Short mmCIF file of C-alpha atoms in Angstrom, two decimals:
data_model
loop_
_atom_site.label_atom_id
_atom_site.label_comp_id
_atom_site.label_asym_id
_atom_site.label_seq_id
_atom_site.Cartn_x
_atom_site.Cartn_y
_atom_site.Cartn_z
CA MET A 1 -51.05 140.97 189.13
CA ILE A 2 -50.66 137.20 189.03
CA ILE A 3 -52.00 137.19 185.47
CA ILE A 4 -49.45 139.79 184.39
CA VAL A 5 -46.60 137.77 185.94
CA ALA A 6 -47.82 134.60 184.18
CA ILE A 7 -47.98 136.37 180.85
CA VAL A 8 -44.44 137.74 181.25
CA THR A 9 -43.13 134.31 182.30
CA ILE A 10 -44.71 132.58 179.32
CA GLY A 11 -43.22 135.22 177.01
CA LEU A 12 -39.72 134.78 178.44
CA ILE A 13 -39.96 130.99 178.14
CA SER A 14 -41.13 131.27 174.53
CA ARG A 15 -38.25 133.64 173.70
CA VAL A 16 -35.63 131.35 175.28
CA SER A 17 -37.06 128.34 173.42
CA ALA A 18 -37.05 130.23 170.11
CA SER A 19 -33.44 131.32 170.71
CA LYS A 20 -32.38 127.73 171.36
CA GLN A 21 -34.14 126.56 168.21
CA LEU A 22 -32.45 129.33 166.20
CA ARG A 23 -28.99 128.39 167.51
CA SER A 24 -29.64 124.74 166.80
CA TRP A 25 -30.84 125.50 163.27
CA THR A 26 -27.85 127.79 162.63
CA SER A 27 -25.40 125.13 163.84
CA GLU A 28 -27.11 122.53 161.69
CA GLN A 29 -26.89 124.74 158.64
CA ALA A 30 -23.16 125.33 159.27
CA ILE A 31 -22.46 121.61 158.74
CA PRO A 32 -21.44 121.19 155.07
CA VAL A 33 -23.60 119.03 152.87
CA VAL A 34 -21.55 116.71 150.67
CA ALA A 35 -22.20 114.22 147.89
CA VAL A 36 -20.83 110.75 148.59
CA ILE A 37 -19.54 108.13 146.15
CA THR A 38 -17.68 104.82 146.39
CA PRO A 39 -14.52 103.92 144.46
CA GLY A 40 -14.98 102.52 140.98
CA MET A 41 -13.38 99.16 140.22
CA GLN A 42 -11.43 98.89 136.96
CA GLU A 43 -11.17 95.90 134.61
CA ASN A 44 -8.43 93.31 135.08
CA THR A 45 -6.28 94.59 132.20
CA THR A 46 -4.69 97.99 131.83
CA SER A 47 -4.37 99.79 128.53
CA LEU A 48 -1.37 102.06 128.64
CA ASP A 49 -0.77 104.58 125.84
CA LEU A 50 2.60 106.32 125.73
CA PRO A 51 4.43 108.44 123.16
CA GLY A 52 7.49 106.97 121.49
CA ARG A 53 10.10 107.92 118.91
CA LEU A 54 11.02 105.77 115.91
CA GLN A 55 14.75 105.35 115.41
CA PRO A 56 16.80 103.45 112.80
CA TYR A 57 18.13 100.08 113.88
CA SER A 58 21.60 101.37 112.94
CA ARG A 59 22.55 104.97 112.22
CA ALA A 60 25.92 106.41 111.22
CA ILE A 61 26.97 109.99 110.56
CA LEU A 62 29.92 109.98 108.15
CA TYR A 63 32.81 112.42 108.51
CA ALA A 64 35.98 112.79 106.48
CA ARG A 65 39.27 111.31 107.65
CA VAL A 66 41.32 113.46 105.24
CA ASN A 67 41.45 117.15 104.34
CA GLY A 68 40.70 118.33 100.83
CA TYR A 69 37.84 119.26 98.51
CA LEU A 70 34.83 117.18 97.58
CA LYS A 71 35.49 115.88 94.08
CA SER A 72 32.12 114.14 93.52
CA TRP A 73 29.21 112.48 95.31
CA LYS A 74 27.42 109.35 94.08
CA ALA A 75 24.33 108.98 96.33
CA ASP A 76 21.66 111.51 97.29
CA ILE A 77 19.02 111.44 100.03
CA GLY A 78 16.53 108.59 99.77
CA THR A 79 19.02 106.31 98.00
CA GLN A 80 19.28 102.70 99.13
CA VAL A 81 22.95 101.73 99.39
CA LYS A 82 24.92 98.58 100.08
CA ALA A 83 27.80 98.16 102.51
CA GLY A 84 31.04 99.37 100.86
CA GLN A 85 29.23 101.30 98.11
CA LEU A 86 30.99 104.52 97.07
CA LEU A 87 29.18 107.64 98.29
CA ALA A 88 31.71 110.39 97.51
CA GLU A 89 35.34 111.09 96.61
CA ILE A 90 37.60 113.72 98.12
CA GLU A 91 40.43 115.40 96.22
CA THR A 92 43.50 115.52 98.50
CA PRO A 93 46.36 117.55 96.93
CA ASP A 94 48.19 118.08 100.23
CA LEU A 95 48.07 114.40 101.13
CA ASP A 96 49.17 113.41 97.64
CA GLN A 97 52.31 115.53 98.00
CA GLN A 98 53.04 114.07 101.42
CA LEU A 99 52.71 110.57 99.97
CA LEU A 100 55.11 111.40 97.10
CA GLN A 101 57.63 112.84 99.59
CA ALA A 102 57.32 109.76 101.82
CA LYS A 103 57.91 107.41 98.88
CA ALA A 104 60.98 109.40 97.82
CA ASP A 105 62.36 109.28 101.37
CA LEU A 106 61.75 105.53 101.47
CA ALA A 107 63.59 105.00 98.17
CA SER A 108 66.55 107.03 99.44
CA LEU A 109 66.74 105.14 102.71
CA GLU A 110 66.42 101.79 100.92
CA ALA A 111 69.38 102.69 98.71
CA THR A 112 71.44 103.75 101.73
CA ALA A 113 70.49 100.60 103.61
CA SER A 114 71.41 98.44 100.60
CA LEU A 115 74.88 100.00 100.49
CA ALA A 116 75.27 99.55 104.25
CA LYS A 117 74.32 95.89 103.89
CA THR A 118 76.90 95.32 101.18
CA THR A 119 79.55 97.05 103.29
CA ALA A 120 78.68 94.99 106.37
CA GLU A 121 78.88 91.75 104.40
CA ARG A 122 82.34 92.72 103.01
CA TRP A 123 83.67 93.61 106.44
CA GLU A 124 82.31 90.32 107.77
CA ALA A 125 84.30 88.51 105.05
CA LEU A 126 87.44 90.49 105.92
CA LEU A 127 86.93 89.60 109.58
CA ASN A 128 86.96 85.92 108.71
CA SER A 129 90.23 86.45 106.81
CA GLY A 130 91.73 88.33 109.74
CA TYR A 131 92.22 91.64 107.95
CA VAL A 132 89.90 93.75 110.22
CA SER A 133 89.05 93.75 113.89
CA LYS A 134 85.81 92.47 115.37
CA GLN A 135 85.01 96.01 116.58
CA ALA A 136 85.25 97.46 113.08
CA ALA A 137 83.07 94.70 111.60
CA ALA A 138 80.49 95.11 114.39
CA GLU A 139 80.30 98.86 113.68
CA LYS A 140 79.50 98.21 110.01
CA THR A 141 76.85 95.65 110.95
CA GLY A 142 75.32 98.08 113.46
CA ASP A 143 75.27 100.83 110.84
CA PHE A 144 73.36 98.54 108.47
CA MET A 145 70.81 97.62 111.18
CA THR A 146 70.26 101.32 111.98
CA LYS A 147 69.67 102.17 108.33
CA GLN A 148 67.35 99.16 107.96
CA ALA A 149 65.31 100.41 110.94
CA LEU A 150 65.02 103.82 109.24
CA VAL A 151 63.78 102.03 106.11
CA ASN A 152 61.14 100.19 108.16
CA ALA A 153 59.98 103.47 109.73
CA ALA A 154 59.80 105.17 106.32
CA ARG A 155 57.88 102.20 104.88
CA ALA A 156 55.41 102.38 107.79
CA ASN A 157 54.98 106.10 107.10
CA VAL A 158 54.22 105.38 103.42
CA ASN A 159 51.75 102.65 104.38
CA GLY A 160 50.04 104.98 106.84
CA LEU A 161 49.65 107.70 104.22
CA GLN A 162 48.33 105.17 101.73
CA VAL A 163 45.73 103.99 104.26
CA LEU A 164 44.83 107.63 104.88
CA LYS A 165 44.55 108.16 101.13
CA SER A 166 42.02 105.31 100.96
CA PHE A 167 39.72 107.41 103.16
CA ALA A 168 39.40 109.83 100.26
CA ARG A 169 36.68 107.41 99.18
CA ILE A 170 33.61 107.75 101.41
CA VAL A 171 31.76 104.40 101.45
CA ALA A 172 28.59 103.14 103.14
CA PRO A 173 29.35 101.31 106.41
CA PHE A 174 26.30 99.02 106.08
CA ASP A 175 23.23 98.39 103.95
CA GLY A 176 20.80 101.22 104.47
CA LEU A 177 19.22 104.46 103.34
CA ILE A 178 20.87 107.84 102.80
CA THR A 179 18.82 110.08 105.11
CA ALA A 180 21.02 113.17 104.81
CA ARG A 181 23.62 114.59 102.39
CA LEU A 182 25.27 117.63 103.92
CA THR A 183 27.98 118.45 101.38
CA ASP A 184 28.40 119.25 97.70
CA ILE A 185 31.03 119.31 94.96
CA GLY A 186 33.86 121.72 95.66
CA ALA A 187 33.15 122.00 99.39
CA LEU A 188 36.17 122.36 101.66
CA ILE A 189 36.56 119.19 103.70
CA ASN A 190 38.16 119.15 107.15
CA SER A 191 38.90 115.80 108.76
CA GLY A 192 37.52 114.65 112.10
CA SER A 193 34.16 114.78 113.85
CA GLY A 194 35.20 117.70 116.06
CA THR A 195 36.27 120.16 113.38
CA GLY A 196 34.84 118.70 110.20
CA GLN A 197 31.27 118.87 109.01
CA GLU A 198 28.93 115.93 108.61
CA LEU A 199 28.97 114.58 105.06
CA PHE A 200 26.30 111.86 104.99
CA GLU A 201 23.88 110.15 107.32
CA VAL A 202 23.19 106.47 106.65
CA SER A 203 20.34 104.68 108.43
CA SER A 204 19.31 101.05 108.46
CA THR A 205 15.51 101.22 108.23
CA THR A 206 14.34 97.68 107.43
CA THR A 207 14.01 97.25 111.19
CA LEU A 208 13.31 100.16 113.52
CA ARG A 209 13.73 100.71 117.22
CA VAL A 210 11.07 102.53 119.26
CA TYR A 211 12.10 104.12 122.54
CA VAL A 212 9.42 104.72 125.19
CA ASN A 213 9.72 106.15 128.70
CA VAL A 214 7.51 103.99 130.92
CA PRO A 215 6.41 105.27 134.37
CA GLN A 216 8.06 103.42 137.22
CA VAL A 217 4.83 101.83 138.51
CA TYR A 218 4.31 99.93 135.22
CA VAL A 219 7.88 98.70 134.73
CA PRO A 220 7.44 95.34 136.55
CA SER A 221 4.57 94.49 134.16
CA ILE A 222 6.67 95.05 131.03
CA SER A 223 9.33 92.49 130.16
CA PRO A 224 11.15 91.49 126.95
CA GLY A 225 8.67 89.83 124.64
CA THR A 226 5.68 91.94 125.72
CA LYS A 227 3.53 92.66 122.66
CA VAL A 228 2.61 96.25 121.82
CA THR A 229 0.54 98.02 119.19
CA ILE A 230 1.99 101.06 117.42
CA ALA A 231 0.15 103.78 115.52
CA VAL A 232 1.65 106.68 113.56
CA PRO A 233 -0.08 109.89 112.41
CA GLU A 234 0.83 109.48 108.73
CA HIS A 235 -1.21 106.23 108.55
CA PRO A 236 -4.44 106.95 110.47
CA GLY A 237 -6.47 103.92 111.40
CA LYS A 238 -3.60 101.51 110.80
CA THR A 239 -1.65 99.78 113.56
CA TYR A 240 1.57 97.77 113.66
CA THR A 241 2.46 94.93 116.02
CA ALA A 242 5.85 94.92 117.71
CA ALA A 243 7.55 93.52 120.79
CA VAL A 244 9.66 94.80 123.67
CA VAL A 245 13.30 93.69 123.30
CA ALA A 246 15.13 95.51 126.11
CA SER A 247 14.77 97.68 129.18
CA ALA A 248 17.23 100.13 130.68
CA GLN A 249 16.68 98.43 134.08
CA ALA A 250 17.05 101.81 135.75
CA VAL A 251 14.78 104.73 136.62
CA ASN A 252 15.66 108.20 135.39
CA ASN A 253 15.82 110.46 138.46
CA VAL A 254 14.32 113.39 136.54
CA SER A 255 11.36 111.76 134.77
CA SER A 256 10.88 108.82 137.20
CA ALA A 257 10.55 106.60 134.14
CA THR A 258 12.44 103.69 132.61
CA GLN A 259 13.42 103.63 128.95
CA ILE A 260 12.00 100.64 127.07
CA GLN A 261 13.24 99.58 123.64
CA ILE A 262 10.82 98.07 121.13
CA GLN A 263 11.75 96.48 117.81
CA ILE A 264 9.42 96.66 114.80
CA ASP A 265 9.72 95.27 111.28
CA ASN A 266 9.76 97.94 108.55
CA ALA A 267 10.57 95.90 105.46
CA ARG A 268 7.90 97.78 103.50
CA GLY A 269 9.36 101.14 104.46
CA GLU A 270 6.02 102.54 105.69
CA LEU A 271 7.43 103.85 108.96
CA LEU A 272 9.70 106.90 108.98
CA PRO A 273 12.75 106.96 111.27
CA GLY A 274 12.73 109.92 113.62
CA GLY A 275 8.93 110.08 113.59
CA PHE A 276 6.43 110.13 116.46
CA ALA A 277 4.56 106.96 117.39
CA ASN A 278 1.80 106.14 119.84
CA VAL A 279 2.59 102.90 121.68
CA ASN A 280 -0.20 100.91 123.32
CA PHE A 281 0.57 98.34 126.02
CA ARG A 282 -2.06 95.83 127.19
CA LEU A 283 -0.86 94.95 130.67
CA PRO A 284 -2.26 92.36 133.09
CA ASN A 285 -3.42 93.89 136.37
CA ASN A 286 -3.00 91.37 139.18
CA ARG A 287 -4.29 93.67 141.89
CA PRO A 288 -7.60 95.56 142.04
CA THR A 289 -7.44 99.10 140.78
CA MET A 290 -9.83 101.71 142.15
CA SER A 291 -10.70 104.98 140.52
CA VAL A 292 -12.13 108.24 141.87
CA PRO A 293 -13.07 111.53 140.20
CA ALA A 294 -10.21 113.99 139.97
CA SER A 295 -12.37 116.43 141.93
CA ALA A 296 -12.15 114.15 145.00
CA LEU A 297 -8.39 114.63 145.36
CA ILE A 298 -7.07 116.99 148.03
CA PHE A 299 -3.61 118.54 147.62
CA ASN A 300 -2.09 120.18 150.71
CA LYS A 301 1.15 120.31 152.68
CA ALA A 302 0.51 116.77 153.93
CA GLY A 303 0.48 115.46 150.36
CA LEU A 304 -2.25 113.85 148.29
CA SER A 305 -5.35 112.50 150.05
CA VAL A 306 -9.03 111.70 149.68
CA ALA A 307 -11.77 112.69 152.18
CA THR A 308 -13.82 109.72 153.36
CA ILE A 309 -16.74 109.56 155.85
CA ASP A 310 -16.88 107.18 158.80
CA LEU A 311 -19.97 105.66 160.43
CA ASP A 312 -20.47 108.78 162.58
CA ASP A 313 -20.54 111.03 159.48
CA ARG A 314 -17.19 112.53 160.33
CA VAL A 315 -14.32 113.15 157.90
CA VAL A 316 -11.30 110.85 157.69
CA LEU A 317 -8.54 111.96 155.32
CA LYS A 318 -6.76 109.00 153.70
CA PRO A 319 -3.45 109.42 151.81
CA VAL A 320 -3.52 107.87 148.35
CA MET A 321 -1.14 107.14 145.47
CA ILE A 322 -2.00 107.87 141.85
CA MET A 323 -1.40 105.05 139.39
CA ARG A 324 -2.74 106.68 136.23
CA ASP A 325 -4.39 110.01 135.42
CA LEU A 326 -7.27 109.54 132.97
CA GLY A 327 -8.46 113.15 133.04
CA LYS A 328 -11.81 113.21 134.84
CA LEU A 329 -10.97 109.91 136.56
CA VAL A 330 -7.80 109.00 138.46
CA GLU A 331 -6.72 105.41 139.08
CA LEU A 332 -5.24 104.81 142.53
CA SER A 333 -2.72 102.11 143.41
CA ALA A 334 -3.14 102.36 147.19
CA GLY A 335 -4.98 104.13 149.99
CA LEU A 336 -8.67 103.15 149.66
CA LYS A 337 -10.99 100.21 150.28
CA PRO A 338 -13.88 99.27 147.99
CA ASP A 339 -16.51 100.18 150.59
CA ASP A 340 -15.09 103.61 151.51
CA ARG A 341 -17.53 106.50 151.31
CA ILE A 342 -15.74 109.32 149.46
CA ILE A 343 -16.66 112.99 149.31
CA GLU A 344 -16.94 113.78 145.60
CA ASN A 345 -16.18 117.51 145.93
CA PRO A 346 -14.65 118.20 149.36
CA PRO A 347 -15.08 121.81 150.56
CA ASP A 348 -12.04 123.98 151.16
CA GLY A 349 -10.38 123.62 154.53
CA ILE A 350 -11.94 120.28 155.37
CA SER A 351 -9.95 118.31 157.95
CA ASN A 352 -10.03 115.14 160.01
CA GLY A 353 -12.96 114.90 162.44
CA ASP A 354 -15.15 117.50 160.72
CA ARG A 355 -18.81 116.62 160.75
CA VAL A 356 -20.68 116.59 157.46
CA ARG A 357 -24.17 115.90 156.19
CA ILE A 358 -24.64 113.49 153.31
CA SER A 359 -26.68 114.80 150.44
CA SER A 360 -29.78 112.84 149.50
CA ILE A 361 -28.49 113.00 145.89
CA SER A 362 -25.32 110.95 145.98
CA SER A 363 -23.92 108.93 143.12
CA ARG A 364 -21.79 105.84 142.75
CA ASN A 365 -18.57 106.16 140.76
#
């Protein structure tokens, strides 16, 4: 009987021990195994590539100031023109008739004013002889002054129409290139930029402006005089040196970027206004920049963070700020220390205080 009891007791003890071992093994297996890396340190200079748009140094869209029909044009697209050079002439029959009418009205008023002047002078002489009253002489003088004022108004009207007639000649406002001709002989011309059509586009292309939207974090590193390298798709393998000349000194609230203006010499005419350009900035980096794989980033309702491991192999989520996205790698401007142990691919649902096991195969970023 004692033997039977001993056998049963040993069996129960063995079963309890096996159950404890199974629970311990199961709990151990439930702890996620993670690969650990440390932040990578970047070089002391930052190469920043941004898209830009080439623009003429000066650009003017020419409209008509008078109504009429296009009589002729003298310059087509691609033509280099000088300031004041004739580009087109407009035939203005309505304006011509108005000018003739205004000149006729002026001649009539001048004749009337001349007669009024003679009359006023005669009445002034009679006043000195005592033959007329001062009131009568003053009325004649006032009549002459009124008619002279009408002459001045008519002359101003003629001068205004003559100035308007001079706009029948469309001339280049500055030295440049005709980049668009949007009219032809016989076309109906309406004056004004609101109702009339564009006639010509003139661009100054010997010097070009390049406009680039720079992310806010890089703006303090870019000042007037900063050298840049520009590449365009139509000249593969060739680069052009330029310099920053101005900054908007404000951040766009939609793009969170600041517009930077770059000036580049184009005396050879190799660069095309309106074209795309890749702009490379070589910026000094006065503070250490750390990088982590993009897979290490955690996006949740708390924001952007990275899972690190403390000395007790427990998770500590640290909020970080992205400085530059390089695809597989992401440069961070804040949030980590060089000796932080980072989980390369954090499992879903990981949170602060979770225990993890470090894989024997861990890499260094």
